[in-house]
Short mmCIF file of C-alpha atoms and ligand atoms in Angstrom, two decimals:
data_model
loop_
_atom_site.label_atom_id
_atom_site.label_comp_id
_atom_site.label_asym_id
_atom_site.label_seq_id
_atom_site.Cartn_x
_atom_site.Cartn_y
_atom_site.Cartn_z
CA MET A 132 -6.16 11.84 -23.69
CA LYS A 133 -5.64 9.84 -20.84
CA ILE A 134 -2.96 11.24 -18.43
CA HIS A 135 -1.22 9.83 -15.03
CA ILE A 136 -0.03 11.73 -12.28
CA ASP A 137 2.35 10.83 -9.69
CA ILE A 138 3.45 12.84 -6.42
CA ASP A 139 7.81 12.10 -6.72
CA SER A 140 9.25 10.57 -3.88
CA PHE A 141 6.01 11.44 -2.07
CA PHE A 142 6.62 11.07 1.47
CA VAL A 143 9.83 12.89 1.38
CA SER A 144 8.02 15.30 -0.70
CA ALA A 145 5.41 15.60 2.17
CA GLU A 146 7.63 15.62 5.30
CA ARG A 147 9.17 18.76 2.89
CA THR A 148 5.85 20.57 2.75
CA ARG A 149 6.18 20.99 6.92
CA ASP A 150 10.17 21.38 7.20
CA LYS A 151 12.18 23.04 4.23
CA SER A 152 15.51 22.26 5.86
CA LEU A 153 14.83 18.53 4.26
CA CYS A 154 14.90 20.13 0.92
CA HIS A 155 17.99 19.30 -1.58
CA LYS A 156 19.23 16.71 1.24
CA PRO A 157 19.26 13.01 1.31
CA VAL A 158 15.84 12.09 3.00
CA ALA A 159 14.29 8.73 3.58
CA ILE A 160 11.14 7.44 5.16
CA GLY A 161 11.35 4.12 7.49
CA GLY A 162 9.04 1.51 7.54
CA ARG A 163 7.40 -1.39 9.71
CA GLY A 164 9.77 0.21 12.76
CA ASP A 165 6.51 -0.96 14.75
CA SER A 166 7.46 -3.86 16.59
CA TYR A 167 6.24 -1.56 19.67
CA ILE A 168 2.63 -3.26 18.61
CA PHE A 169 3.60 -6.39 20.41
CA ALA A 170 4.95 -4.42 23.54
CA PRO A 171 3.01 -5.69 26.69
CA THR A 172 2.97 -1.46 27.57
CA SER A 173 0.67 0.48 25.78
CA SER A 174 1.75 2.83 23.45
CA ASN A 175 0.59 5.75 21.59
CA GLN A 176 -0.30 5.00 18.06
CA SER A 177 -2.95 6.08 15.27
CA ILE A 178 -4.45 3.88 12.85
CA ASN A 179 -4.75 4.21 8.77
CA LEU A 180 -6.79 1.90 7.05
CA ASP A 181 -5.25 2.81 3.50
CA ASN A 182 -3.48 0.15 2.38
CA SER A 183 -2.95 0.99 -1.26
CA GLY A 184 0.70 2.06 -3.18
CA ALA A 185 3.78 2.54 -1.45
CA PHE A 186 2.32 2.33 1.81
CA LEU A 187 3.09 -0.75 3.81
CA GLY A 188 1.76 -1.17 7.50
CA ALA A 189 -1.31 -0.02 8.57
CA PHE A 190 -0.35 1.15 12.28
CA PHE A 191 1.86 3.91 12.96
CA GLN A 192 3.08 5.82 15.66
CA THR A 193 1.61 9.33 16.58
CA TYR A 194 3.90 12.56 14.76
CA ASP A 195 5.79 13.88 17.63
CA PRO A 196 8.35 16.14 16.44
CA THR A 197 9.98 16.38 19.67
CA GLN A 198 11.30 12.72 19.28
CA LYS A 199 14.62 12.05 16.95
CA ASP A 200 13.00 10.10 14.10
CA ILE A 201 15.77 7.34 14.08
CA GLU A 202 15.52 7.05 17.71
CA LYS A 203 11.67 5.46 16.50
CA PHE A 204 13.83 2.44 14.50
CA ILE A 205 16.10 1.55 17.17
CA ASP A 206 14.42 -1.73 19.11
CA ALA A 207 15.00 -2.47 23.06
CA ASP A 208 18.35 -4.04 22.19
CA GLY A 209 20.02 -1.48 20.56
CA LYS A 210 19.70 -2.46 16.98
CA ILE A 211 18.86 -0.33 14.09
CA ARG A 212 15.41 -2.12 12.51
CA GLY A 213 12.84 -1.07 9.52
CA ILE A 214 13.24 -0.61 6.03
CA LEU A 215 12.96 2.50 3.66
CA THR A 216 9.97 2.97 2.05
CA THR A 217 10.70 6.06 0.21
CA SER A 218 13.55 8.09 -0.67
CA SER A 219 14.64 11.45 -2.00
CA TYR A 220 16.14 11.85 -5.63
CA GLU A 221 19.55 13.13 -3.33
CA ALA A 222 19.59 9.89 -1.49
CA ARG A 223 19.22 7.42 -4.61
CA LYS A 224 22.32 9.05 -5.89
CA PHE A 225 23.87 7.07 -2.93
CA GLY A 226 22.14 3.75 -3.99
CA ILE A 227 19.62 3.94 -1.52
CA LYS A 228 16.40 2.07 -2.53
CA THR A 229 13.20 1.24 -1.56
CA GLY A 230 12.66 -1.84 0.63
CA MET A 231 16.68 -1.51 1.63
CA SER A 232 16.95 -1.90 5.38
CA ILE A 233 17.48 1.67 6.97
CA ARG A 234 20.85 -0.15 8.50
CA GLU A 235 22.46 -0.64 5.13
CA ALA A 236 20.83 2.61 3.88
CA LEU A 237 23.06 5.03 6.44
CA SER A 238 26.19 2.95 5.78
CA LEU A 239 26.18 3.95 1.86
CA CYS A 240 25.11 7.56 2.74
CA PRO A 241 26.03 8.49 6.43
CA GLU A 242 24.59 11.57 6.52
CA LEU A 243 21.07 10.27 5.33
CA ILE A 244 18.14 11.86 7.44
CA VAL A 245 15.80 8.77 8.07
CA LYS A 246 12.10 9.64 9.28
CA ALA A 247 9.33 8.16 10.65
CA PRO A 248 6.49 7.82 8.76
CA ASP A 249 3.29 9.99 9.46
CA MET A 250 0.39 8.74 7.81
CA ALA A 251 -2.06 11.37 8.69
CA LEU A 252 -0.10 13.95 7.07
CA TYR A 253 0.44 11.73 3.76
CA LYS A 254 -3.15 10.96 3.49
CA GLU A 255 -4.12 14.68 4.30
CA LEU A 256 -2.20 15.30 1.53
CA SER A 257 -3.58 12.57 -0.89
CA SER A 258 -6.79 13.77 -0.68
CA ARG A 259 -6.10 17.50 -1.02
CA LEU A 260 -4.58 16.79 -4.15
CA HIS A 261 -7.39 14.43 -5.13
CA ASN A 262 -9.75 17.10 -4.68
CA TYR A 263 -7.98 19.59 -6.58
CA LEU A 264 -7.62 17.41 -9.36
CA LEU A 265 -11.37 16.33 -9.40
CA ASN A 266 -12.06 20.50 -9.78
CA LYS A 267 -9.64 20.71 -12.52
CA ILE A 268 -10.52 17.46 -14.59
CA PRO A 269 -13.64 16.04 -14.76
CA LEU A 270 -12.88 12.11 -14.48
CA ILE A 271 -10.50 11.72 -12.17
CA GLU A 272 -9.09 7.59 -10.65
CA GLN A 273 -7.18 7.65 -7.55
CA ALA A 274 -4.80 4.62 -8.23
CA SER A 275 -3.18 4.82 -5.27
CA ILE A 276 -2.09 7.40 -2.28
CA ASP A 277 -0.11 9.29 -4.31
CA GLU A 278 -0.97 8.08 -8.17
CA PHE A 279 -3.76 9.10 -10.33
CA TYR A 280 -5.39 8.73 -13.78
CA GLY A 281 -7.42 11.66 -15.60
CA ASP A 282 -9.85 11.30 -18.97
CA LEU A 283 -9.26 14.82 -20.95
CA LYS A 284 -11.46 13.59 -23.30
CA GLY A 285 -13.73 16.41 -24.30
CA TRP A 286 -12.25 18.34 -21.72
CA VAL A 287 -8.94 19.39 -23.58
CA GLU A 288 -7.99 19.42 -26.82
CA ASP A 289 -4.85 17.08 -28.02
CA SER A 290 -2.90 19.59 -29.46
CA GLU A 291 -3.22 21.64 -26.26
CA VAL A 292 -2.83 18.89 -23.78
CA ALA A 293 1.38 19.27 -23.34
CA PHE A 294 0.98 23.03 -22.09
CA PHE A 295 -1.96 21.78 -20.22
CA ILE A 296 -0.28 19.20 -17.95
CA ASP A 297 2.90 21.56 -17.93
CA THR A 298 0.75 24.51 -16.03
CA LEU A 299 -0.83 21.64 -13.97
CA ARG A 300 2.46 20.72 -12.72
CA HIS A 301 3.55 24.08 -11.76
CA GLU A 302 -0.30 25.22 -10.21
CA ILE A 303 0.12 21.67 -8.05
CA LYS A 304 3.48 22.82 -6.94
CA ARG A 305 2.16 26.69 -6.21
CA ASP A 306 -0.79 25.48 -4.72
CA ILE A 307 0.34 22.56 -2.21
CA ASP A 308 3.63 22.35 -2.56
CA LEU A 309 3.80 18.51 -3.63
CA PRO A 310 6.18 18.09 -7.08
CA VAL A 311 4.48 15.74 -9.53
CA SER A 312 5.12 14.33 -12.49
CA ILE A 313 2.00 13.81 -15.34
CA GLY A 314 2.29 11.59 -18.65
CA ALA A 315 -0.09 11.83 -21.03
CA ALA A 316 -0.95 9.34 -23.95
CA ASN A 317 -4.04 7.39 -25.86
CA SER A 318 -3.97 4.99 -22.89
CA LYS A 319 -3.24 4.43 -19.12
CA ALA A 320 -0.28 2.14 -19.44
CA ILE A 321 1.64 4.59 -21.77
CA ALA A 322 0.96 7.60 -19.91
CA LYS A 323 2.52 5.78 -16.55
CA LEU A 324 5.08 4.84 -18.45
CA ALA A 325 5.53 8.44 -19.63
CA THR A 326 5.13 9.69 -16.19
CA ASN A 327 8.29 7.29 -15.22
CA MET A 328 10.25 8.17 -18.25
CA ALA A 329 9.92 12.27 -17.19
CA LYS A 330 10.55 11.67 -13.08
CA PRO A 331 11.48 13.92 -11.37
CA PHE A 332 9.32 16.87 -11.60
CA GLY A 333 8.37 16.92 -15.50
CA CYS A 334 6.15 16.45 -18.15
CA LYS A 335 5.77 13.79 -20.91
CA THR A 336 3.17 13.67 -24.01
CA VAL A 337 3.29 10.68 -26.51
CA PHE A 338 0.87 11.43 -29.46
CA ALA A 339 -0.04 8.27 -31.63
CA HIS A 340 2.01 9.15 -34.24
CA GLU A 341 5.09 9.19 -31.69
CA HIS A 342 4.69 6.00 -29.86
CA VAL A 343 6.48 3.58 -31.22
CA GLU A 344 9.80 5.72 -31.22
CA PHE A 345 8.97 6.21 -27.58
CA VAL A 346 8.85 3.10 -26.52
CA THR A 347 11.31 1.21 -28.59
CA ASN A 348 14.28 1.47 -26.59
CA ILE A 349 12.49 1.55 -23.04
CA HIS A 350 13.85 -1.97 -21.56
CA ILE A 351 10.76 -4.08 -20.72
CA LYS A 352 11.50 -4.12 -16.76
CA ASN A 353 9.88 -0.42 -16.93
CA PHE A 354 6.99 -1.30 -18.39
CA PRO A 355 4.25 -1.01 -15.18
CA GLY A 356 2.77 -4.35 -15.76
CA ILE A 357 5.54 -6.66 -16.43
CA GLY A 358 6.32 -8.59 -13.83
CA LYS A 359 9.70 -10.76 -12.85
CA SER A 360 8.25 -14.20 -14.47
CA MET A 361 6.94 -11.90 -17.44
CA GLN A 362 10.43 -10.79 -17.52
CA LYS A 363 12.07 -13.93 -17.35
CA LYS A 364 10.09 -15.30 -20.38
CA LEU A 365 10.35 -12.14 -22.58
CA LEU A 366 14.34 -12.33 -21.69
CA SER A 367 14.46 -16.11 -22.88
CA TYR A 368 13.18 -15.07 -26.08
CA GLN A 369 16.35 -12.00 -26.20
CA ILE A 370 13.32 -9.82 -26.13
CA ASP A 371 14.56 -7.12 -23.72
CA THR A 372 13.27 -3.61 -25.44
CA LEU A 373 9.90 -2.75 -25.74
CA GLY A 374 10.23 -2.06 -29.62
CA LYS A 375 11.66 -6.01 -29.88
CA LEU A 376 8.19 -6.96 -28.15
CA LEU A 377 6.01 -5.10 -30.46
CA LYS A 378 7.82 -7.21 -33.25
CA SER A 379 7.44 -10.68 -31.74
CA ARG A 380 3.70 -10.14 -31.32
CA GLY A 381 2.93 -13.83 -32.72
CA ILE A 382 5.29 -15.34 -30.02
CA VAL A 383 4.08 -12.91 -27.54
CA GLU A 384 0.24 -13.91 -28.17
CA SER A 385 0.26 -17.24 -28.18
CA TRP A 386 1.24 -17.35 -24.36
CA SER A 387 -1.47 -16.62 -22.62
CA PRO A 388 -4.52 -14.37 -22.68
CA TYR A 389 -2.47 -12.11 -20.04
CA SER A 390 0.26 -11.82 -22.88
CA ARG A 391 -2.06 -10.86 -25.49
CA THR A 392 -3.74 -7.73 -22.77
CA LEU A 393 0.33 -7.25 -22.45
CA TYR A 394 0.97 -6.42 -26.03
CA LYS A 395 -1.74 -4.45 -26.60
CA GLN A 396 -0.76 -2.39 -23.30
CA VAL A 397 2.66 -2.03 -25.18
CA ASN A 398 1.31 -1.45 -28.58
CA GLY A 399 -0.55 1.99 -27.17
CA GLU A 400 -4.25 0.44 -27.54
CA ASP A 401 -6.38 1.75 -25.32
CA THR A 402 -7.87 -1.06 -23.15
CA GLN A 403 -8.43 0.37 -19.85
CA GLU A 404 -11.35 2.73 -18.96
CA ILE A 405 -10.54 5.56 -16.17
CA LYS A 406 -12.72 4.55 -13.07
CA PRO A 407 -13.72 7.92 -10.93
CA LEU A 408 -14.56 5.32 -7.61
CA HIS A 409 -12.04 2.74 -6.13
CA VAL A 410 -14.27 -0.17 -4.51
CA ARG A 411 -12.19 -1.43 -1.47
CA LYS A 412 -11.88 -5.10 -1.90
CA SER A 413 -9.97 -6.70 1.25
CA ILE A 414 -7.89 -5.02 4.01
CA GLY A 415 -5.11 -6.45 5.94
CA ILE A 416 -2.91 -6.82 8.23
CA SER A 417 0.69 -8.65 8.70
CA ARG A 418 4.14 -8.30 10.61
CA THR A 419 7.56 -9.18 10.35
CA PHE A 420 9.39 -9.75 13.59
CA ASP A 421 12.44 -11.84 15.07
CA SER A 422 11.94 -15.77 14.56
CA ILE A 423 9.62 -17.23 17.34
CA ILE A 424 8.99 -20.63 18.51
CA ASP A 425 6.59 -20.05 21.75
CA ARG A 426 3.10 -20.49 20.08
CA ALA A 427 1.59 -19.00 23.58
CA GLU A 428 3.67 -16.04 22.26
CA LEU A 429 2.64 -16.32 18.53
CA ARG A 430 -1.20 -16.88 19.97
CA ARG A 431 -0.75 -13.66 21.75
CA ARG A 432 0.63 -11.74 18.63
CA VAL A 433 -2.47 -13.26 16.70
CA ILE A 434 -5.05 -11.50 19.35
CA ILE A 435 -3.17 -8.50 18.98
CA LEU A 436 -3.56 -8.06 15.39
CA SER A 437 -7.00 -9.10 15.33
CA ARG A 438 -7.42 -6.42 17.53
CA HIS A 439 -6.27 -3.96 15.41
CA LEU A 440 -7.57 -5.34 11.95
CA SER A 441 -10.95 -5.49 13.92
CA HIS A 442 -10.78 -1.97 14.73
CA ALA A 443 -10.03 -0.62 10.95
CA LEU A 444 -13.08 -2.90 10.14
CA MET A 445 -15.49 -1.59 12.33
CA ARG A 446 -14.00 2.04 10.95
CA LEU A 447 -14.98 1.03 7.81
CA ASN A 448 -18.52 -0.33 8.58
CA ALA A 449 -17.37 -3.40 6.82
CA LEU A 450 -19.01 -6.63 6.93
CA PRO A 451 -16.23 -8.83 5.41
CA THR A 452 -17.23 -12.95 4.64
CA THR A 453 -14.12 -14.32 4.17
CA TYR A 454 -10.95 -14.58 6.14
CA HIS A 455 -7.39 -15.56 5.58
CA VAL A 456 -4.73 -16.22 8.39
CA GLY A 457 -0.99 -16.52 7.00
CA ILE A 458 2.34 -17.47 8.52
CA SER A 459 5.72 -17.58 7.55
CA TYR A 460 8.56 -19.65 8.57
CA GLU A 461 12.26 -19.49 8.92
CA LEU A 462 13.59 -21.91 5.85
CA SER A 463 10.83 -20.05 3.68
CA GLN A 464 7.62 -22.40 4.88
CA ARG A 465 4.52 -21.14 4.38
CA SER A 466 1.13 -22.13 5.37
CA HIS A 467 -1.94 -20.45 5.28
CA ALA A 468 -5.82 -20.91 6.54
CA ASN A 469 -9.23 -19.75 4.73
CA ILE A 470 -12.81 -19.80 5.82
CA SER A 471 -15.82 -18.35 4.57
CA GLN A 472 -18.49 -17.27 7.56
CA TYR A 473 -21.92 -15.33 6.74
CA ARG A 474 -22.06 -13.71 10.11
CA LEU A 475 -22.40 -9.87 11.46
CA PHE A 476 -19.06 -8.84 12.21
CA ASN A 477 -17.93 -8.46 16.02
CA GLU A 478 -14.46 -8.78 17.92
CA LEU A 479 -15.00 -11.25 20.22
CA TRP A 480 -16.09 -13.24 17.56
CA PHE A 481 -12.88 -12.56 15.06
CA ARG A 482 -10.44 -13.17 18.05
CA LYS A 483 -11.64 -16.65 18.09
CA LEU A 484 -11.95 -17.16 14.96
CA CYS A 485 -8.59 -15.72 13.96
CA LEU A 486 -7.11 -18.17 16.58
CA SER A 487 -8.59 -21.20 15.43
CA LEU A 488 -7.51 -20.33 11.51
CA PHE A 489 -3.88 -19.71 13.24
CA TYR A 490 -4.06 -23.35 14.80
CA LYS A 491 -5.17 -24.66 11.04
CA ALA A 492 -2.56 -22.96 9.68
CA ASP A 493 0.19 -23.79 11.87
CA THR A 494 1.21 -26.93 9.82
CA HIS A 495 4.60 -26.94 11.10
CA LYS A 496 4.97 -26.66 14.84
CA HIS A 497 8.10 -27.40 15.36
CA LEU A 498 9.39 -24.23 13.07
CA LYS A 499 10.08 -20.95 14.11
CA ILE A 500 7.46 -17.97 12.60
CA ILE A 501 8.84 -14.97 11.76
CA ARG A 502 5.78 -12.92 9.91
CA LEU A 503 1.89 -13.30 10.80
CA SER A 504 -0.54 -11.96 8.51
CA ILE A 505 -4.74 -11.67 8.93
CA SER A 506 -6.68 -10.54 6.24
CA CYS A 507 -10.63 -10.02 5.43
CA SER A 508 -12.40 -9.90 2.03
CA ASN A 509 -15.76 -10.18 0.29
CA PHE A 510 -17.68 -7.56 1.86
CA THR A 511 -21.74 -8.54 2.25
CA CYS A 512 -22.47 -4.71 0.33
CA ASN A 513 -20.18 -6.29 -2.28
CA SER A 514 -21.45 -9.97 -2.96
CA ARG A 515 -24.71 -9.27 -1.49
CA ARG A 516 -25.14 -12.31 0.18
CA GLU A 517 -26.95 -12.86 3.32
CA LEU A 518 -25.85 -12.98 6.80
CA SER A 519 -26.68 -16.00 8.92
CA LEU A 520 -29.55 -15.54 11.12
CA ILE A 521 -29.22 -18.10 13.49
CA GLU A 522 -26.76 -16.48 15.49
CA PHE A 523 -28.15 -13.48 14.75
CA ASP A 524 -29.54 -11.78 17.79
CA SER A 525 -25.95 -12.62 20.22
CA ASP A 526 -24.10 -11.32 17.07
CA LEU A 527 -25.94 -8.02 16.90
CA LYS A 528 -25.85 -7.27 20.82
CA GLN A 529 -21.60 -8.16 20.36
CA HIS A 530 -21.48 -5.78 16.98
CA LYS A 531 -22.84 -3.26 19.11
CA LEU A 532 -20.82 -3.81 21.67
CA SER A 533 -17.64 -3.62 19.34
CA GLN A 534 -19.00 -0.21 18.00
CA LEU A 535 -18.76 1.17 21.21
CA ILE A 536 -15.09 0.33 21.54
CA ARG A 537 -14.19 1.28 18.29
CA GLU A 538 -15.70 4.79 19.87
CA LEU A 539 -13.51 4.73 22.69
CA ARG A 540 -10.49 3.76 20.89
CA ASP A 541 -11.26 6.43 18.10
CA LEU A 542 -10.93 9.03 21.48
CA TYR A 543 -8.12 7.29 23.42
CA GLY A 544 -6.03 5.20 21.30
CA LEU A 545 -6.37 1.53 20.36
CA ASP A 546 -4.82 0.35 23.59
CA ILE A 547 -7.52 2.04 25.51
CA LEU A 548 -9.35 -1.86 25.82
CA ARG A 549 -7.20 -4.82 25.45
CA PHE A 550 -7.83 -8.44 25.93
CA ALA A 551 -6.35 -9.71 29.42
CA SER A 552 -4.77 -12.35 27.52
CA GLU A 553 -2.62 -9.78 25.58
CA ILE A 554 -0.85 -8.87 28.23
CA SER A 555 2.80 -10.48 28.77
CA PHE A 556 3.67 -11.47 32.40
CA ARG A 557 7.13 -12.40 31.46
MG1 MG B 678 5.03 8.50 -6.48
#
């Protein structure tokens, strides 16, 4: 059978491993409260390269136990900013949800403890759990920072699976101090559904003969893989449960190749392998802020984002060939620009490229901008294309310089070297 392991309210559970006073209390973790990266003065930052799972922003302030966490979400103008990325089950009883603004959450539950995220801790616990699982189960796939799939075929007899996962759940709590929920079934999709139904700190095994009974009354919105638009479509056919979906095979399969795969998944068919290695396909950075009309200030922000992303790319030793800049304006307008370039990556060149893509993407120059994003993809090690040889010599020099800059920043922080054009004189 296949199993799915998910850490319960991961970021909160991680904080509880080092601060027991947070146990049994409404606790939430804030995110995106880092508008300080645009501040004209330096700040103390660390970098994180994982952009998977519940994780929203790439850069966070270094953990400082002396500072009160809520203060990290108060901007210069005294307003509380940011949204919640995780909340404890105690907090959820007050109606608190992921994605809710911190202000709204505090109005629902004034005693809510809001912690600043500490990605270094979460990454460390995530890789500890990963290594722990690799020792227990031969085939493990990490699906996100707090989610894993495992294949028990040839390892644990089907009749032993329920006992095996229940034991594993208690062992993980004992050895790593993290509460997890585990689901088991013949396919990844149903194992994940079983985990979701078992939460928090539970186990659920779904054998093939129990499959139909298990899914019958589950609402379609709870099935991982049924997104908003598919939900709408299904509901328009009065299909609101997985049981009804299974009875509507002809209709569902007639829509698209995707809906055919979806039917198989809900039907419990084993369509996806466990992939032990997670290959990174892209990396990006984005920030939302109060609307800005001043293009000079926006260019400054593009440069700052490009510096942060450049550092991440140098750390990954990745050579992207496709670059993307996205802009969100007020009034829900959006625009973007892409380019493919086969050049050896370096920071100076990347900064210029981002600025030119921003200029190209900025098609509504009279509108205020509320969000900027930059991303890179199609790494050359994956696509095996050759880099341009014309600029290779000068690029190589710049690439080496960028590597030196990276080493300096690893030692002294991301703000140790900044472009003069980033510094605002206002
Ligand atoms: Mg989780």
